[in-house]
XYZ file of C-alpha atoms in Angstrom:
651
model
C -0.015 -0.119 0.091
C 1.514 3.339 -0.957
C 2.786 5.486 1.693
C 0.389 8.191 2.962
C 3.215 11.062 1.895
C 3.068 9.493 -1.569
C -0.633 10.223 -1.809
C -0.044 13.722 -0.661
C 2.579 14.294 -3.501
C 0.283 12.868 -6.211
C -2.263 15.314 -5.223
C 0.032 18.355 -5.191
C 1.451 17.082 -8.795
C -0.351 19.319 -11.303
C 1.349 17.654 -14.184
C -0.764 15.907 -16.438
C -1.244 12.314 -15.174
C -4.586 10.467 -15.431
C -3.285 7.411 -13.205
C -2.691 9.442 -10.190
C -5.778 11.002 -10.629
C -7.729 7.935 -10.764
C -5.831 6.208 -7.965
C -6.684 9.244 -5.744
C -10.393 9.018 -6.638
C -10.381 5.174 -5.875
C -8.811 6.088 -2.411
C -11.556 8.808 -1.658
C -14.464 6.561 -2.854
C -12.969 3.831 -0.572
C -12.759 6.147 2.352
C -16.227 7.273 1.891
C -17.663 3.785 1.650
C -15.373 2.047 4.140
C -15.831 4.961 6.833
C -19.714 4.458 6.293
C -19.323 0.768 6.615
C -17.128 0.826 9.885
C -19.160 3.874 11.333
C -22.325 1.384 11.143
C -20.424 -1.240 13.025
C -18.915 0.861 15.596
C -22.838 2.352 16.271
C -23.713 -1.324 16.713
C -21.357 -2.296 18.661
C -21.732 0.847 20.961
C -25.141 0.176 21.500
C -24.698 -3.623 22.130
C -22.103 -2.404 24.701
C -24.314 0.379 26.280
C -27.271 -2.289 26.472
C -24.687 -4.647 28.112
C -23.351 -2.393 30.804
C -27.027 -1.241 31.762
C -28.220 -4.768 31.783
C -25.099 -5.568 34.311
C -25.572 -2.526 36.752
C -29.347 -3.393 36.943
C -28.757 -6.930 37.724
C -26.021 -5.836 40.121
C -28.225 -3.295 42.103
C -31.046 -5.892 42.061
C -28.759 -8.483 43.890
C -27.867 -5.940 46.293
C -28.943 -7.033 49.822
C -28.264 -5.988 53.566
C -24.542 -7.083 52.708
C -24.425 -4.089 50.342
C -22.547 -4.398 46.783
C -20.827 -7.927 47.963
C -19.163 -10.377 45.829
C -22.375 -12.060 45.007
C -23.925 -8.903 43.775
C -20.665 -8.194 41.690
C -20.581 -11.448 40.333
C -24.290 -11.177 39.251
C -23.492 -7.752 37.530
C -20.752 -9.251 35.588
C -22.538 -12.429 34.494
C -25.592 -10.325 33.006
C -23.168 -8.013 31.369
C -21.446 -11.464 29.807
C -24.560 -12.788 28.624
C -25.530 -9.583 26.906
C -22.603 -8.679 25.026
C -20.989 -11.187 22.950
C -17.584 -10.300 21.476
C -17.995 -12.984 18.554
C -21.058 -11.779 17.313
C -19.630 -8.162 17.633
C -16.300 -8.995 16.056
C -14.405 -7.145 19.033
C -11.919 -8.183 21.776
C -10.238 -6.964 24.919
C -13.855 -6.496 26.652
C -14.049 -5.248 30.267
C -16.973 -4.618 32.626
C -16.155 -2.931 35.706
C -19.113 -2.216 38.396
C -18.525 -0.204 41.390
C -20.258 1.757 44.011
C -19.960 4.672 46.006
C -22.853 4.214 48.507
C -22.571 0.493 49.665
C -24.919 -0.422 46.743
C -27.787 2.243 46.638
C -26.496 2.716 43.269
C -24.147 0.796 40.960
C -21.958 2.283 38.430
C -20.345 0.485 35.631
C -17.820 1.182 32.804
C -17.454 -1.000 29.904
C -15.033 -0.824 26.934
C -14.072 -3.066 23.753
C -11.557 -2.959 20.907
C -13.405 -3.247 17.534
C -10.989 -3.784 14.468
C -11.664 -1.790 11.280
C -12.574 -3.428 8.270
C -12.534 -0.725 5.630
C -10.963 2.064 7.256
C -7.676 0.292 7.559
C -6.748 1.773 4.026
C -6.369 4.923 5.690
C -4.262 3.703 8.611
C -7.192 3.071 11.226
C -6.289 -0.562 12.553
C -9.210 -0.502 15.474
C -11.278 1.869 17.549
C -11.640 1.424 21.657
C -15.443 1.718 22.511
C -16.503 2.881 26.042
C -19.862 2.952 27.714
C -20.741 4.078 31.109
C -23.863 3.186 33.138
C -25.484 3.680 36.770
C -28.459 1.854 38.287
C -30.317 2.797 41.139
C -33.267 1.809 43.226
C -35.999 4.391 43.774
C -39.373 3.780 45.568
C -42.359 5.861 44.552
C -45.498 6.320 46.953
C -46.249 2.501 47.944
C -48.499 1.364 50.644
C -47.512 -2.149 51.989
C -49.834 -4.224 54.065
C -48.030 -7.223 55.809
C -50.466 -9.949 56.742
C -48.430 -12.142 58.834
C -48.858 -15.782 60.215
C -48.276 -15.619 63.844
C -49.566 -18.801 64.792
C -48.156 -21.506 67.358
C -45.882 -23.386 64.974
C -44.027 -19.801 64.287
C -42.523 -20.341 67.732
C -40.674 -23.591 66.754
C -36.987 -23.464 66.123
C -35.447 -23.742 62.694
C -33.857 -27.040 61.910
C -30.142 -26.853 62.637
C -30.286 -23.396 64.412
C -31.305 -21.774 67.581
C -33.423 -19.180 65.944
C -37.024 -19.205 65.916
C -39.309 -18.926 62.927
C -40.651 -15.737 64.665
C -37.378 -14.243 65.368
C -36.340 -15.160 62.030
C -39.578 -12.991 60.637
C -38.801 -10.092 63.013
C -35.245 -9.973 61.502
C -36.785 -9.997 57.942
C -39.297 -7.458 58.186
C -36.238 -4.967 59.892
C -34.291 -5.483 56.691
C -37.028 -5.153 54.570
C -37.789 -1.760 56.104
C -33.951 -0.721 55.574
C -34.047 -1.548 52.032
C -37.115 0.439 51.328
C -35.675 3.369 53.506
C -32.419 3.526 51.707
C -34.279 3.607 48.463
C -36.427 6.406 49.507
C -33.591 8.560 51.051
C -33.475 11.986 49.921
C -36.594 11.593 48.057
C -40.062 13.012 48.724
C -41.656 9.449 48.365
C -44.228 8.316 50.737
C -44.106 4.796 52.100
C -46.712 3.708 54.742
C -46.874 0.333 56.492
C -49.903 -1.666 57.813
C -49.804 -4.818 59.748
C -52.445 -7.750 60.433
C -51.239 -10.554 62.290
C -53.385 -13.388 62.196
C -54.262 -17.024 63.876
C -57.486 -18.009 64.500
C -58.883 -14.480 64.299
C -57.437 -11.008 64.247
C -57.164 -8.227 66.577
C -58.854 -5.062 64.828
C -61.316 -4.319 67.839
C -59.642 -0.642 68.432
C -59.541 0.085 64.856
C -63.283 -0.648 64.548
C -64.289 0.764 67.977
C -62.230 4.040 67.082
C -63.854 3.990 63.447
C -67.724 3.630 64.587
C -68.482 1.985 67.761
C -71.861 1.170 66.182
C -70.109 -1.173 64.007
C -70.034 -3.814 66.871
C -72.783 -5.423 68.231
C -74.402 -4.597 71.786
C -75.801 -8.697 71.770
C -74.247 -11.711 70.602
C -74.956 -15.358 70.752
C -72.087 -17.088 72.112
C -71.409 -20.761 73.431
C -71.125 -20.441 77.282
C -72.804 -21.678 80.522
C -75.332 -20.536 82.788
C -75.452 -21.186 86.592
C -78.516 -23.056 87.685
C -79.634 -22.667 91.383
C -82.039 -24.153 93.702
C -84.492 -22.560 96.100
C -83.854 -23.466 99.465
C -85.880 -22.499 102.563
C -83.960 -21.370 105.687
C -83.704 -19.573 108.712
C -82.088 -16.450 108.072
C -80.788 -13.879 110.640
C -82.321 -10.449 109.743
C -81.044 -8.533 112.888
C -80.400 -8.440 116.697
C -83.200 -7.760 119.603
C -82.806 -5.004 122.161
C -79.467 -5.172 123.901
C -79.274 -6.106 127.891
C -76.642 -3.886 129.294
C -74.151 -5.034 132.210
C -70.915 -4.079 133.415
C -67.743 -5.432 135.199
C -64.698 -4.258 136.815
C -60.763 -5.311 137.175
C -57.605 -4.062 138.010
C -54.393 -4.891 136.047
C -51.224 -6.376 137.618
C -49.554 -3.633 139.674
C -46.093 -2.516 138.737
C -43.461 -0.320 140.393
C -40.944 2.332 139.759
C -37.096 2.491 140.645
C -37.063 3.507 144.573
C -35.258 6.705 145.863
C -33.811 7.263 149.703
C -37.106 8.962 151.770
C -34.205 10.678 154.055
C -30.552 9.984 155.078
C -31.626 8.842 158.446
C -29.967 5.642 159.505
C -32.056 3.111 161.580
C -30.000 0.226 163.481
C -32.955 -2.317 163.194
C -35.933 -2.934 161.176
C -38.445 -2.014 163.875
C -37.304 1.315 164.402
C -37.083 1.908 160.886
C -40.691 0.676 160.347
C -42.042 3.048 163.096
C -40.534 5.893 161.115
C -41.977 4.586 157.785
C -44.695 6.973 156.296
C -48.221 5.502 155.458
C -48.738 4.708 152.003
C -50.589 6.974 149.681
C -54.090 6.630 148.173
C -54.475 5.617 144.337
C -54.756 8.447 142.597
C -55.911 9.010 138.630
C -52.605 9.091 136.646
C -53.613 10.828 133.467
C -56.788 10.661 131.037
C -58.701 7.208 130.633
C -58.843 5.473 126.979
C -61.722 3.937 125.632
C -62.091 1.041 123.063
C -65.080 -0.906 121.718
C -65.355 -4.117 119.816
C -68.113 -6.256 118.728
C -68.409 -10.416 118.641
C -70.647 -13.254 118.781
C -70.597 -15.302 121.860
C -70.979 -19.176 122.253
C -74.661 -18.734 122.355
C -74.932 -16.751 119.196
C -75.389 -13.619 120.900
C -74.100 -10.230 119.559
C -71.803 -8.559 122.475
C -70.967 -4.896 122.096
C -68.281 -4.191 124.721
C -66.731 -1.084 125.423
C -63.703 -0.898 127.785
C -62.637 2.047 129.733
C -58.905 1.987 131.088
C -57.813 4.394 133.709
C -54.194 4.421 134.603
C -53.681 4.886 138.400
C -50.565 5.631 140.625
C -49.955 5.600 144.370
C -46.860 6.693 146.548
C -45.405 3.572 148.579
C -42.679 3.459 151.432
C -40.577 0.662 152.718
C -37.565 0.096 154.826
C -34.452 -1.034 152.844
C -31.466 -2.844 154.781
C -28.131 -1.896 153.309
C -24.752 -3.421 155.219
C -26.324 -3.960 158.615
C -28.248 -0.332 158.728
C -31.964 0.276 157.792
C -33.118 3.253 155.895
C -36.632 4.495 154.797
C -36.908 4.143 150.816
C -40.091 5.447 148.711
C -41.425 4.671 144.971
C -44.316 4.708 142.886
C -46.908 1.741 142.123
C -49.106 1.880 139.035
C -52.027 -0.147 137.883
C -54.984 0.305 135.404
C -58.668 0.306 136.420
C -60.520 -1.396 133.688
C -64.641 -1.068 133.386
C -66.369 -2.951 130.762
C -69.595 -2.192 129.507
C -71.520 -5.009 127.712
C -74.673 -4.267 125.416
C -75.919 -8.210 124.712
C -78.274 -8.735 122.050
C -80.147 -11.785 121.196
C -80.489 -12.752 117.058
C -83.625 -12.240 115.385
C -84.459 -14.931 112.464
C -86.961 -15.115 109.941
C -87.705 -17.789 107.429
C -86.634 -17.111 103.876
C -85.669 -18.675 100.467
C -82.568 -18.271 99.094
C -80.774 -19.660 95.756
C -78.088 -22.121 96.151
C -75.881 -22.886 93.198
C -76.554 -26.610 91.977
C -74.726 -26.853 88.441
C -73.872 -25.257 85.045
C -75.987 -25.400 81.930
C -73.795 -25.457 79.063
C -75.752 -23.446 76.175
C -75.635 -20.896 73.877
C -76.360 -17.462 75.558
C -77.440 -14.125 74.318
C -77.786 -12.151 77.481
C -74.326 -11.362 78.341
C -73.278 -7.453 78.568
C -71.688 -6.773 75.122
C -72.703 -3.376 75.253
C -70.269 -2.713 78.008
C -67.756 -5.298 76.810
C -67.181 -3.916 73.533
C -66.354 -0.292 75.090
C -62.879 -1.885 76.530
C -64.485 -1.409 79.914
C -64.810 -4.352 82.585
C -67.956 -6.117 82.054
C -69.207 -8.821 84.425
C -70.730 -12.420 83.678
C -71.958 -14.935 85.851
C -69.910 -17.699 84.498
C -67.228 -17.857 87.358
C -66.944 -20.717 89.901
C -70.262 -21.665 91.230
C -71.774 -18.632 89.500
C -69.603 -16.307 90.873
C -69.196 -13.030 89.091
C -66.333 -13.013 86.527
C -65.002 -9.638 85.299
C -63.324 -9.248 81.811
C -62.078 -6.734 79.682
C -61.988 -7.052 75.822
C -58.394 -7.589 74.358
C -59.633 -6.465 70.619
C -60.045 -9.834 68.875
C -63.145 -10.056 66.768
C -65.849 -12.522 65.550
C -66.629 -12.105 62.110
C -70.003 -10.769 60.585
C -72.475 -13.319 59.616
C -72.045 -15.614 56.869
C -73.338 -18.980 55.178
C -72.148 -22.330 55.611
C -71.844 -23.036 51.975
C -69.481 -26.118 50.016
C -68.869 -23.562 46.908
C -67.625 -19.987 47.768
C -66.253 -17.737 44.830
C -66.003 -14.301 43.511
C -66.398 -13.017 40.227
C -66.469 -9.247 38.682
C -69.711 -9.611 37.626
C -71.356 -10.903 40.725
C -69.027 -10.343 43.661
C -68.951 -13.024 46.110
C -71.401 -15.820 45.900
C -73.632 -17.306 47.270
C -75.287 -14.176 48.731
C -75.398 -13.334 52.220
C -71.755 -13.711 52.729
C -71.430 -10.343 54.983
C -68.293 -11.646 56.244
C -66.492 -11.649 53.005
C -67.874 -8.298 51.673
C -64.432 -6.250 51.845
C -65.854 -2.946 51.364
C -69.234 -2.228 52.741
C -69.742 -0.699 56.379
C -72.343 -2.310 58.833
C -75.803 -0.783 58.898
C -78.401 -1.162 61.638
C -78.607 -5.000 61.006
C -76.532 -7.164 63.720
C -75.715 -9.597 60.716
C -73.679 -6.683 59.153
C -71.788 -5.914 62.375
C -68.745 -7.482 64.181
C -68.620 -8.963 67.717
C -66.130 -8.745 70.202
C -64.800 -12.262 71.322
C -65.281 -12.895 75.055
C -63.244 -15.959 75.947
C -63.933 -16.072 79.469
C -67.237 -16.836 78.964
C -66.587 -19.486 76.103
C -67.507 -23.092 76.483
C -68.146 -25.950 74.400
C -70.765 -28.870 75.221
C -69.477 -32.423 76.206
C -71.168 -35.671 77.365
C -70.323 -37.060 81.053
C -70.733 -35.531 84.382
C -68.858 -33.376 86.675
C -67.929 -30.697 84.083
C -65.090 -33.022 82.785
C -66.772 -34.867 80.020
C -65.788 -37.581 77.505
C -66.659 -36.256 73.917
C -68.263 -33.354 72.379
C -71.893 -33.313 72.357
C -74.463 -31.832 70.081
C -77.251 -31.410 72.339
C -78.377 -27.932 72.914
C -77.976 -28.051 76.393
C -75.667 -30.096 78.629
C -74.567 -30.165 82.336
C -71.129 -30.905 81.261
C -68.526 -28.769 79.141
C -65.215 -27.528 78.639
C -63.463 -24.232 78.261
C -62.777 -23.239 74.722
C -59.435 -22.557 73.555
C -58.662 -19.531 72.329
C -55.757 -17.183 71.088
C -55.530 -13.469 69.963
C -52.652 -12.206 68.160
C -51.027 -8.694 67.978
C -53.010 -5.766 67.180
C -53.370 -4.569 63.814
C -52.368 -1.313 62.393
C -53.783 0.945 59.651
C -51.516 2.400 57.033
C -49.165 5.044 58.355
C -45.605 6.224 57.691
C -43.175 4.853 60.262
C -39.634 5.458 61.385
C -37.068 2.421 61.781
C -37.600 2.757 65.502
C -41.473 2.225 65.456
C -41.267 -0.268 62.673
C -38.699 -2.346 64.559
C -40.837 -2.319 67.875
C -44.003 -3.395 66.202
C -41.893 -6.206 64.506
C -40.115 -7.311 68.097
C -43.701 -7.111 69.842
C -44.975 -10.200 67.492
C -45.701 -13.209 69.374
C -46.855 -16.771 68.375
C -49.627 -18.917 69.124
C -52.981 -20.130 68.131
C -54.210 -22.005 64.579
C -53.859 -21.221 61.161
C -56.683 -19.475 59.472
C -55.230 -18.220 56.337
C -58.806 -16.461 55.068
C -59.250 -14.357 58.509
C -55.681 -12.691 57.843
C -56.239 -11.971 54.182
C -59.688 -10.981 54.683
C -58.469 -8.306 57.056
C -55.480 -7.282 54.703
C -57.803 -6.660 51.965
C -60.009 -4.498 54.478
C -56.983 -2.341 55.349
C -55.718 -2.015 51.813
C -59.134 -1.121 50.141
C -59.324 2.347 48.394
C -63.285 1.465 48.286
C -63.494 0.140 51.903
C -64.274 1.173 55.420
C -60.878 2.503 55.909
C -60.754 4.402 52.627
C -60.147 7.771 54.199
C -57.012 6.301 55.753
C -56.256 4.395 52.199
C -56.802 7.095 49.652
C -54.970 10.139 52.047
C -53.420 11.697 49.154
C -49.356 11.972 49.326
C -48.174 15.519 49.876
C -46.005 15.024 46.526
C -49.106 14.346 44.466
C -47.820 11.103 42.794
C -49.613 8.032 42.132
C -49.644 5.211 44.992
C -48.849 1.500 44.443
C -50.691 -0.961 46.923
C -49.039 -4.085 48.059
C -50.022 -7.137 50.487
C -47.339 -9.258 51.484
C -48.962 -12.539 52.751
C -46.428 -14.930 54.994
C -47.053 -18.215 56.336
C -45.500 -21.030 57.474
C -48.269 -23.634 57.285
C -51.472 -25.192 55.886
C -54.650 -24.315 57.359
C -55.405 -26.206 60.633
C -58.952 -25.254 61.763
C -59.989 -26.305 65.292
C -63.790 -26.851 65.801
C -63.502 -26.505 69.936
C -61.612 -23.183 69.832
C -63.283 -19.882 70.054
C -62.496 -18.104 66.744
C -63.556 -15.780 64.333
C -66.492 -17.802 63.377
C -67.438 -18.715 67.063
C -66.926 -22.345 68.158
C -67.409 -24.556 65.134
C -68.826 -27.727 66.453
C -71.869 -25.766 67.780
C -72.150 -22.611 65.698
C -71.554 -24.251 62.338
C -71.145 -21.152 60.516
C -68.509 -22.798 58.116
C -69.552 -26.348 58.009
C -72.477 -28.375 57.658
C -72.020 -30.678 60.652
C -69.432 -28.721 62.841
C -66.228 -30.411 61.127
C -66.289 -31.805 57.833
C -64.349 -29.993 55.249
C -63.465 -27.216 57.641
C -60.076 -26.410 56.193
C -61.035 -26.954 52.708
C -63.774 -24.496 52.990
C -61.554 -22.009 54.748
C -59.154 -22.172 51.708
C -62.099 -21.710 49.355
C -62.836 -18.551 51.108
C -59.240 -17.644 50.784
C -59.091 -18.177 47.378
C -62.300 -15.902 46.816
C -60.784 -13.171 48.825
C -57.459 -13.107 47.046
C -59.290 -12.673 43.578
C -61.143 -9.748 44.992
C -58.110 -8.330 46.076
C -56.006 -8.600 42.939
C -59.250 -7.152 40.895
C -58.525 -3.898 42.859
C -55.066 -3.842 41.285
C -53.362 -4.511 44.735
C -50.373 -6.876 44.188
C -50.222 -9.966 46.352
C -46.951 -11.348 47.313
C -46.768 -14.568 49.032
C -44.079 -16.389 51.047
C -44.176 -19.921 52.077
C -41.681 -20.152 55.244
C -40.615 -23.675 55.737
C -43.746 -25.464 54.207
C -43.345 -24.823 50.416
C -46.313 -23.534 48.320
C -49.675 -24.958 48.334
C -51.712 -24.771 45.275
C -53.811 -22.145 47.281
C -51.060 -19.844 48.037
C -49.788 -20.265 44.541
C -53.317 -19.212 43.380
C -53.492 -16.454 45.564
C -50.237 -14.790 44.698
C -50.124 -11.998 41.900
C -47.894 -13.215 38.685
C -44.460 -13.420 39.666
C -45.183 -12.598 43.337
C -44.747 -16.189 45.149
C -41.598 -17.227 47.260
C -40.398 -20.166 49.487
C -37.961 -19.863 52.330
C -36.671 -22.904 54.076
C -34.527 -20.957 56.662
C -34.028 -17.484 58.056
C -31.446 -16.570 55.282
C -33.841 -17.512 52.645
C -36.889 -15.714 54.375
C -34.643 -12.490 54.521
C -33.734 -12.908 50.682
C -37.511 -13.242 49.820
C -38.460 -10.042 51.899
C -35.307 -8.495 50.152
C -36.501 -9.452 46.649
C -40.065 -7.975 47.203
C -38.313 -4.728 48.919
C -36.758 -4.375 45.477
C -39.912 -5.004 43.393
C -41.920 -2.623 45.799
C -38.990 -0.061 44.875
C -38.386 0.987 41.274
C -35.333 -0.334 39.969
C -34.044 2.016 37.078
C -31.169 3.165 34.836
C -29.887 6.487 35.665
C -29.291 8.519 32.439
């Protein structure tokens, strides 16, 4: 190939020469065509490099956990870059990609480069071009409402295999890390993030929310499986008072005591008789201060009432005596003390009357509608007659509720056209507020008075009874989870305090938890004023429900739960037990359908138990996770936090 200077010389040569002119023209044409061709390749390669760089930092930022942009996240970034940039296809080499962070992973920056050999421009001396791209990805969160529906049943208190950590402890830690991830993503922005909570087991603790919203949403009377004391009428003589008293008195003196003596005079006597003759006579008893009076009333052995008044008068007198000391006698003097006691008695005979009295005989175990729910629902002490032997028992409501009236159906579903089917499912109505009909209202659960009926005697019983009334029964089991919370903005301290307060007890009823997650999240529901409160930034709000459970449904028909005591109340089943779990899960599916139709995204985490078909059905698309240990639970919450946030490329 001619040297560049040779071509320049030919161009300057004005002598007539066709060949140099033609050769120069060819060079120009090759440069124009080749430049366009290689420019097109450079453009394509740069686009591919930029796209791969963007994919790498996006993947790297998405892989960031509470450990920051660690080796695992860096490897994820590199893997995505390498997958999206193919040197062989681009015809480049010496490709590099370096992801970095300046803020522990909140944003991930990347720089990429590759060498692209020139195809046509080599004729002009250009062998290769180094193509570069930079990229950055960050996690941002817009306005988001997150309702956490949390399984806090008894199994959550069990220890994870190979660990000293309990499931509830793992949940607390994962929740806190979730908050930290979202808080980091919103730092420095005006985004509003709010949290609501619905811990659930056999029921939910929403009583304070309902009472604060409208006390009339809670019933004043309620039919509960309980017990009622039965009394026998006994005729007996009952003392009704005392007859007129008969007065009497008596007197006594206390034992005498003496003070220390002193010498009456300095006269010394040689014998006792001389001393005795010189001794003055003792003084008379005199009152020594004011008297004191006390009274008491007792019943004596004859059954009489005796009112006794005692007056105690202290007395003193001067006393003289002879004292022998070293063979001589001296007259000494000292004081003698006593108390003069006067007793006044008023003795009364009892007055009897024949009366009929009620004497406890036994309890009838039965459904009752006469207990004081009107007081109980106000969180004030209410009294029942269900204590031992019919004694008064005082109780205060803990806030857990019985659901609204329902229909025991083997086929429950939701559709966008008809809503919940069949009709009459007031309990599954997410949005409608109660009216004057008690069937549309909620009831406070009253565990102190809840009993189920058994056969047998003596209150022990040997098996469940379906009789309407029995004389034996047992206390119903009961569990009340932590209080639910409406959507509100929270700082890390308050969020952590709520998580740390979670406790585990009771059986698993998925439907009651999801039902109240829906009510606390619905823009059209009973808490709409809270849900639809506009953020200060005026932006849209994304709505999320995170449903975490560690087990399959486990209905118990002798426990007091959101639908009463199922063996007797039969609000879900036809016979008190058959298909109890299946019917609750059918309701769970219907509730999930209704929630998703509202545009609320449902995230589901199956902790240690996998994902049942019902849980998978409930989750929104690409929104279901499994976790077998604490680390995987944390990862699941982190994945959700990242998707609640908005992962984006910074331009």
